Coordinates of C-alpha atoms in Angstrom, one line a residue:
M1424 CA 0.0 -0.1 0.1
P1425 CA 1.2 3.8 -1.0
A1426 CA 2.3 6.2 1.7
A1427 CA -0.9 7.6 2.5
T1428 CA -1.1 10.8 2.9
P1429 CA -4.9 12.1 3.0
P1430 CA -5.2 15.4 0.7
H1431 CA -7.0 18.1 3.2
I1432 CA -5.5 20.8 4.2
P1433 CA -2.6 19.9 6.7
E1434 CA -4.0 20.5 10.3
P1435 CA -1.3 23.0 12.0
T1436 CA 2.4 21.3 13.5
S1437 CA 1.5 22.6 17.1
A1438 CA -2.1 20.9 17.1
I1439 CA -3.6 20.7 20.0
P1440 CA -3.2 17.0 21.8
A1441 CA -5.8 14.5 21.0
R1442 CA -7.4 13.8 24.5
V1443 CA -7.3 17.8 25.1
P1444 CA -11.3 18.2 25.8
R1445 CA -13.1 20.1 23.5
A1446 CA -14.2 22.6 25.2
R1447 CA -10.8 24.2 26.1
R1448 CA -10.1 24.5 22.3
R1449 CA -10.0 28.2 20.6
R1450 CA -10.0 28.6 17.2
R1451 CA -7.4 29.0 14.4
T1452 CA -6.6 30.7 11.7
V1453 CA -3.8 28.8 9.1
L1454 CA -1.6 31.7 7.4
A1455 CA 0.8 31.0 4.7
T1456 CA 4.0 33.1 4.4
A1457 CA 7.1 32.1 2.6
G1458 CA 6.2 28.8 2.4
M1459 CA 5.9 28.0 6.2
L1460 CA 2.2 27.3 8.2
L1461 CA 2.2 30.0 10.9
V1462 CA -1.1 29.5 13.6
C1463 CA -2.3 32.6 14.9
V1464 CA -4.4 31.6 18.0
V1465 CA -7.2 33.5 18.7
P1466 CA -9.4 33.5 22.0
V1467 CA -12.5 32.5 22.3
S1468 CA -15.3 32.7 25.1
E1469 CA -16.3 29.3 26.8
A1470 CA -19.7 29.9 25.3
A1471 CA -18.2 29.4 21.8
A1472 CA -15.7 26.8 22.6
A1473 CA -18.2 24.6 24.3
P1474 CA -18.4 21.1 22.8
K1475 CA -20.6 21.0 19.7
G1476 CA -22.1 18.0 18.4
G1477 CA -22.5 15.1 20.5
V1478 CA -21.4 12.1 19.8
S1479 CA -24.4 9.6 20.0
K1480 CA -24.6 5.5 19.7
A1481 CA -26.8 5.1 16.3
P1482 CA -29.0 2.1 15.9
D1483 CA -26.7 0.8 13.9
P1484 CA -23.7 -0.7 15.9
S1485 CA -21.5 -0.7 12.7
V1486 CA -21.4 3.1 12.2
S1487 CA -20.6 6.3 14.5
T1488 CA -22.9 9.3 14.4
M1489 CA -22.0 13.0 15.6
T1490 CA -25.1 15.2 15.6
F1491 CA -25.5 19.1 15.8
T1492 CA -27.5 21.2 17.6
A1493 CA -30.4 23.7 15.8
K1494 CA -28.0 26.6 17.4
E1495 CA -25.1 24.8 16.4
R1496 CA -26.0 24.8 12.9
R1497 CA -27.1 28.1 13.1
D1498 CA -23.4 29.8 14.1
A1499 CA -21.9 27.4 11.6
L1500 CA -23.7 29.6 8.8
A1501 CA -22.8 32.2 10.4
Y1502 CA -19.3 31.6 11.4
W1503 CA -18.8 30.6 7.5
T1504 CA -18.8 34.3 5.9
P1505 CA -17.4 35.2 2.5
A1506 CA -15.0 36.9 4.0
R1507 CA -13.8 34.0 6.4
I1508 CA -13.9 31.7 3.4
K1509 CA -11.5 34.1 0.9
A1510 CA -8.8 33.8 3.9
V1511 CA -8.8 30.3 4.2
G1512 CA -8.6 29.6 0.6
R1513 CA -5.3 31.9 0.9
S1514 CA -4.0 30.5 4.5
V1515 CA -2.7 27.3 2.2
D1516 CA -0.4 27.2 -0.6
L1517 CA 0.2 23.5 -1.4
G1518 CA 2.6 24.5 -4.7
P1519 CA 1.8 24.2 -8.4
T1520 CA -1.0 22.7 -9.7
G1521 CA 0.1 19.6 -11.3
P1522 CA -0.6 18.5 -14.8
R1523 CA -3.3 16.1 -14.6
S1524 CA -5.4 18.2 -12.3
Q1525 CA -7.5 20.5 -15.0
P1526 CA -10.2 22.8 -14.0
W1527 CA -13.8 21.6 -15.3
R1528 CA -14.9 24.0 -18.0
G1529 CA -18.1 21.7 -18.7
T1530 CA -21.8 22.2 -17.5
A1531 CA -22.2 23.2 -14.1
M1532 CA -21.3 20.5 -11.5
K1533 CA -24.2 21.6 -8.9
T1534 CA -24.2 18.5 -7.1
V1535 CA -20.0 19.0 -5.6
G1536 CA -19.4 21.7 -3.3
R1537 CA -16.9 22.9 -0.5
L1538 CA -17.6 21.2 2.7
F1539 CA -16.1 23.7 5.1
F1540 CA -15.3 23.2 9.1
V1541 CA -12.9 23.5 12.0
N1542 CA -10.8 20.3 12.3
A1543 CA -9.9 19.2 15.7
S1544 CA -6.7 21.3 16.6
G1545 CA -9.1 24.3 15.6
A1546 CA -8.0 25.5 12.3
D1547 CA -10.4 26.7 9.8
T1548 CA -10.2 24.4 6.5
W1549 CA -11.9 22.4 4.1
C1550 CA -12.7 19.5 1.8
T1551 CA -14.6 18.1 -1.1
A1552 CA -18.2 16.9 -0.7
T1553 CA -20.7 16.2 -3.1
A1554 CA -25.1 15.7 -2.8
V1555 CA -26.1 12.2 -3.6
N1556 CA -29.7 10.5 -4.2
S1557 CA -31.4 9.6 -0.9
A1558 CA -35.0 8.9 0.6
N1559 CA -34.9 12.5 2.5
H1560 CA -33.1 14.3 -0.2
S1561 CA -30.6 15.5 2.3
V1562 CA -27.0 13.2 2.3
V1563 CA -23.6 14.5 0.9
M1564 CA -20.7 11.8 0.9
A1565 CA -17.3 12.6 1.5
A1566 CA -14.2 11.3 3.0
G1567 CA -14.0 10.1 6.8
H1568 CA -11.5 12.5 7.6
C1569 CA -13.3 15.6 6.4
V1570 CA -15.2 13.9 9.6
R1571 CA -12.9 13.1 12.3
R1572 CA -9.3 12.4 12.9
P1573 CA -9.2 8.7 12.3
A1574 CA -8.5 6.3 15.5
S1575 CA -9.3 8.9 17.7
P1576 CA -13.5 9.1 18.5
V1577 CA -13.2 12.1 20.3
N1578 CA -11.8 14.4 17.8
T1579 CA -14.7 15.2 15.8
Y1580 CA -15.0 18.5 13.5
L1581 CA -17.0 21.4 14.4
D1582 CA -19.0 24.0 12.2
M1583 CA -19.5 22.2 9.3
V1584 CA -21.3 23.8 6.2
F1585 CA -22.0 22.4 2.5
V1586 CA -21.7 24.6 -0.1
P1587 CA -22.6 22.9 -3.4
G1588 CA -21.1 24.3 -6.8
Y1589 CA -18.8 26.7 -5.2
G1590 CA -16.7 29.1 -7.4
K1591 CA -14.6 31.8 -7.0
G1592 CA -16.5 33.7 -3.8
R1593 CA -20.1 32.5 -6.0
Q1594 CA -22.1 30.2 -3.7
P1595 CA -25.1 30.4 -6.6
Y1596 CA -27.2 27.6 -4.7
G1597 CA -26.7 28.4 -1.1
A1598 CA -25.2 27.2 1.9
F1599 CA -26.5 24.0 4.1
A1600 CA -25.4 23.3 7.7
V1601 CA -24.8 19.6 8.3
R1602 CA -26.8 18.3 11.1
A1603 CA -25.5 15.2 11.4
A1604 CA -22.2 13.2 10.0
V1605 CA -21.8 9.4 10.0
T1606 CA -18.3 7.1 9.3
P1607 CA -18.2 3.8 9.5
R1608 CA -17.2 2.9 13.3
T1609 CA -14.1 1.2 12.0
W1610 CA -12.5 4.8 10.8
A1611 CA -13.4 6.2 13.8
E1612 CA -11.5 3.5 16.2
D1613 CA -9.3 2.0 13.7
A1614 CA -8.6 4.5 10.6
V1615 CA -10.1 1.7 8.3
N1616 CA -13.0 2.8 5.9
D1617 CA -12.5 6.4 5.1
V1618 CA -15.9 7.1 4.1
A1619 CA -18.6 9.6 5.6
A1620 CA -22.2 10.6 4.7
L1621 CA -23.8 13.7 6.1
V1622 CA -27.0 15.0 6.3
V1623 CA -27.7 18.6 5.9
D1624 CA -30.5 21.1 6.6
A1625 CA -32.6 22.7 4.5
D1626 CA -31.6 26.0 2.7
A1627 CA -32.8 29.5 4.0
K1628 CA -35.8 29.2 1.9
G1629 CA -36.4 25.9 3.4
R1630 CA -35.8 23.4 0.4
K1631 CA -33.9 20.6 0.7
L1632 CA -30.7 20.1 -0.8
V1633 CA -31.5 17.3 -3.7
D1634 CA -34.6 19.6 -4.3
V1635 CA -32.0 22.2 -5.6
V1636 CA -28.9 20.8 -6.8
G1637 CA -30.2 17.4 -7.7
G1638 CA -27.9 14.2 -6.9
Q1639 CA -25.3 11.9 -7.6
T1640 CA -26.4 8.3 -7.9
V1641 CA -24.2 6.0 -5.5
A1642 CA -23.5 2.5 -6.4
F1643 CA -22.3 -0.4 -3.4
N1644 CA -20.0 -3.2 -4.4
R1645 CA -19.5 -2.4 -8.2
R1646 CA -16.4 -3.9 -10.1
V1647 CA -13.9 -1.5 -9.9
G1648 CA -12.2 -0.4 -13.3
G1649 CA -13.6 1.6 -16.3
K1650 CA -13.2 5.1 -16.8
T1651 CA -13.9 7.5 -13.9
V1652 CA -13.7 11.4 -13.2
A1653 CA -12.6 12.4 -9.8
F1654 CA -13.5 16.1 -8.8
G1655 CA -12.0 18.2 -6.2
Y1656 CA -10.9 21.7 -4.7
P1657 CA -7.2 21.2 -4.2
A1658 CA -5.2 24.1 -2.1
T1659 CA -3.0 24.7 -4.8
R1660 CA -2.3 27.7 -6.6
P1661 CA -3.2 29.4 -9.0
Q1662 CA -6.7 28.0 -7.9
L1663 CA -6.2 27.9 -4.0
G1664 CA -9.2 26.1 -3.2
E1665 CA -11.7 28.7 -5.7
E1666 CA -12.5 26.5 -8.6
L1667 CA -12.9 22.9 -9.0
L1668 CA -10.6 20.9 -11.1
H1669 CA -11.1 17.3 -12.1
C1670 CA -9.0 14.4 -13.4
T1671 CA -10.1 11.9 -15.9
G1672 CA -8.5 8.2 -15.9
T1673 CA -9.0 4.4 -15.4
A1674 CA -9.8 2.9 -11.8
E1675 CA -7.7 -0.1 -11.1
P1676 CA -8.3 -1.9 -7.6
A1677 CA -5.3 -1.5 -5.2
P1678 CA -4.4 -3.1 -2.2
A1679 CA -6.3 -3.1 1.0
G1680 CA -9.8 -2.9 -0.4
E1681 CA -8.7 0.8 -2.3
Q1682 CA -9.1 1.5 -5.5
A1683 CA -6.2 3.9 -7.6
L1684 CA -7.0 6.7 -10.3
P1685 CA -4.3 8.5 -12.0
C1686 CA -4.9 11.7 -10.6
D1687 CA -2.4 14.8 -8.8
M1688 CA -5.0 16.7 -7.0
G1689 CA -3.5 17.8 -3.5
G1690 CA -4.6 18.8 0.1
G1691 CA -8.8 20.2 -0.1
A1692 CA -9.6 18.0 -2.5
S1693 CA -10.4 15.1 0.1
G1694 CA -14.1 13.9 -0.1
G1695 CA -14.4 14.8 -3.9
P1696 CA -16.3 11.7 -6.1
W1697 CA -15.2 9.4 -8.3
L1698 CA -17.7 9.3 -11.0
T1699 CA -18.1 6.6 -13.8
D1700 CA -20.6 6.7 -16.6
F1701 CA -20.2 9.9 -15.8
D1702 CA -22.4 12.4 -18.6
A1703 CA -20.6 15.8 -19.1
T1704 CA -23.6 17.1 -20.7
T1705 CA -25.7 16.9 -17.7
G1706 CA -23.1 16.6 -15.1
K1707 CA -24.2 13.2 -13.5
G1708 CA -22.9 10.1 -13.3
V1709 CA -22.7 7.1 -10.7
L1710 CA -20.4 7.7 -7.6
V1711 CA -18.0 4.5 -6.7
S1712 CA -15.4 6.5 -4.5
V1713 CA -14.1 9.6 -2.8
N1714 CA -11.1 11.0 -2.8
S1715 CA -9.1 9.6 0.2
H1716 CA -5.5 10.0 0.2
G1717 CA -2.6 10.3 -2.4
D1718 CA 1.0 8.6 -3.1
G1719 CA 2.6 11.5 -2.4
P1720 CA 3.4 14.3 0.7
E1721 CA 0.8 16.9 -1.2
S1722 CA 0.0 15.0 -4.3
G1723 CA 1.5 12.8 -6.5
T1724 CA 0.6 10.3 -9.6
H1725 CA -2.2 8.8 -8.5
M1726 CA -5.1 9.1 -5.9
Y1727 CA -6.8 6.6 -4.4
G1728 CA -9.9 5.8 -2.9
P1729 CA -12.3 3.0 -0.9
V1730 CA -14.3 0.8 -2.7
L1731 CA -17.6 1.4 -1.4
G1732 CA -18.7 -2.1 0.4
S1733 CA -21.0 -2.7 3.5
A1734 CA -19.5 -0.6 5.4
A1735 CA -19.9 2.4 3.2
K1736 CA -23.4 1.2 2.7
A1737 CA -24.3 1.3 6.3
V1738 CA -23.1 4.4 6.4
Y1739 CA -25.4 6.2 3.6
E1740 CA -28.5 4.0 5.0
Q1741 CA -28.3 5.8 8.2
A1742 CA -27.5 9.0 6.8
Q1743 CA -30.5 9.2 4.4
R1744 CA -32.8 7.8 7.2
G1745 CA -32.0 10.9 9.1

C-alpha cells in the first residue's frame, strides 16, 4: 500500500493534543507566509468553545454518528462568512497544480461543492463533498477524515457547512448546515474505511439539498474499473480552492480495499467524488468512491479511494434515514 497522506489541508504542527477536552479549544486561522505555515491563535469565549456535536450511539452498531443542535447549525452558517472562506483559501499554498488536474469547463457541477469546517486542532479548513440521491433528499458523501480524525473518536470536527457549486467566491445554490455526520465505526476507532455521509439542513428557503441541486447515484460493491472522473477543490495554485478541478482516467484495484486513479490533486480535494458512467452534458454519473489520499506528501501520480462496500452502505443508509 502506498504511503497514505490524506489530501486535506494539513493541520498545524502545534496541534492541540488528541485528548484535550473540546471545551478548551481555541479557534485558529492558518496562514501561509514564505512557504511556512503559521498559526494565529484567537481566544474565544467558553460558550463559543463549548463542545459541539455530541457523539450519539447510532442504531446500527457498525456506524458512528455525530449530531449538531439547531443553534450549532445556525452558528456554523454565521461563522462561514464570504470573508472567512476567502481567508481560508489564501491561508495554505500546496504548490503548483499538477498537470493531470484540470479546471472543470463543462456543465455546472451543481452537486459538488466545498465542505467547510473547523478541524480538531481548531483550524479553519475544507474538503470536497457531493450531494447524492437519498430518501431524505439531504445526504452528502465525503471522506471520513473530513469529519473526524482517524482512530480518535473524541476528535470530531465542528462548524460544518456544505456549499454546492462553489466557484471563485460564488455560492449559487446557497449554503447548507450539517446536522449529522456518519462514519463507519471502523474509521472512528481503527482508521479503516475512509468514507462519510452527512445529513444537511434545508436551505434558508426551506428547500432540501437534492431538490435544489440534484444528486448523484451511489453504487455499492461495484466492480472496480472503467473510465472514472474525480473532482475536487485542492489548495494548489493558482486555484487555491477557489475552482473545481478534475482528473480523468481508468480506476484500478489497489490493496487494502482501495482503488487507484491517475490523479495529482492535492490537499482540499479530499472527499471529492469518483464518478463513472459520467455524462459531461448533464454533470451526472455514478459515485463509486471518494478521494482519500495520494501517493505523495502533498500530491503525486495517483489518487486512492475506498471501494464502497458494506461499511459505506451502512453509513449511507443511516444518513438517508436522518
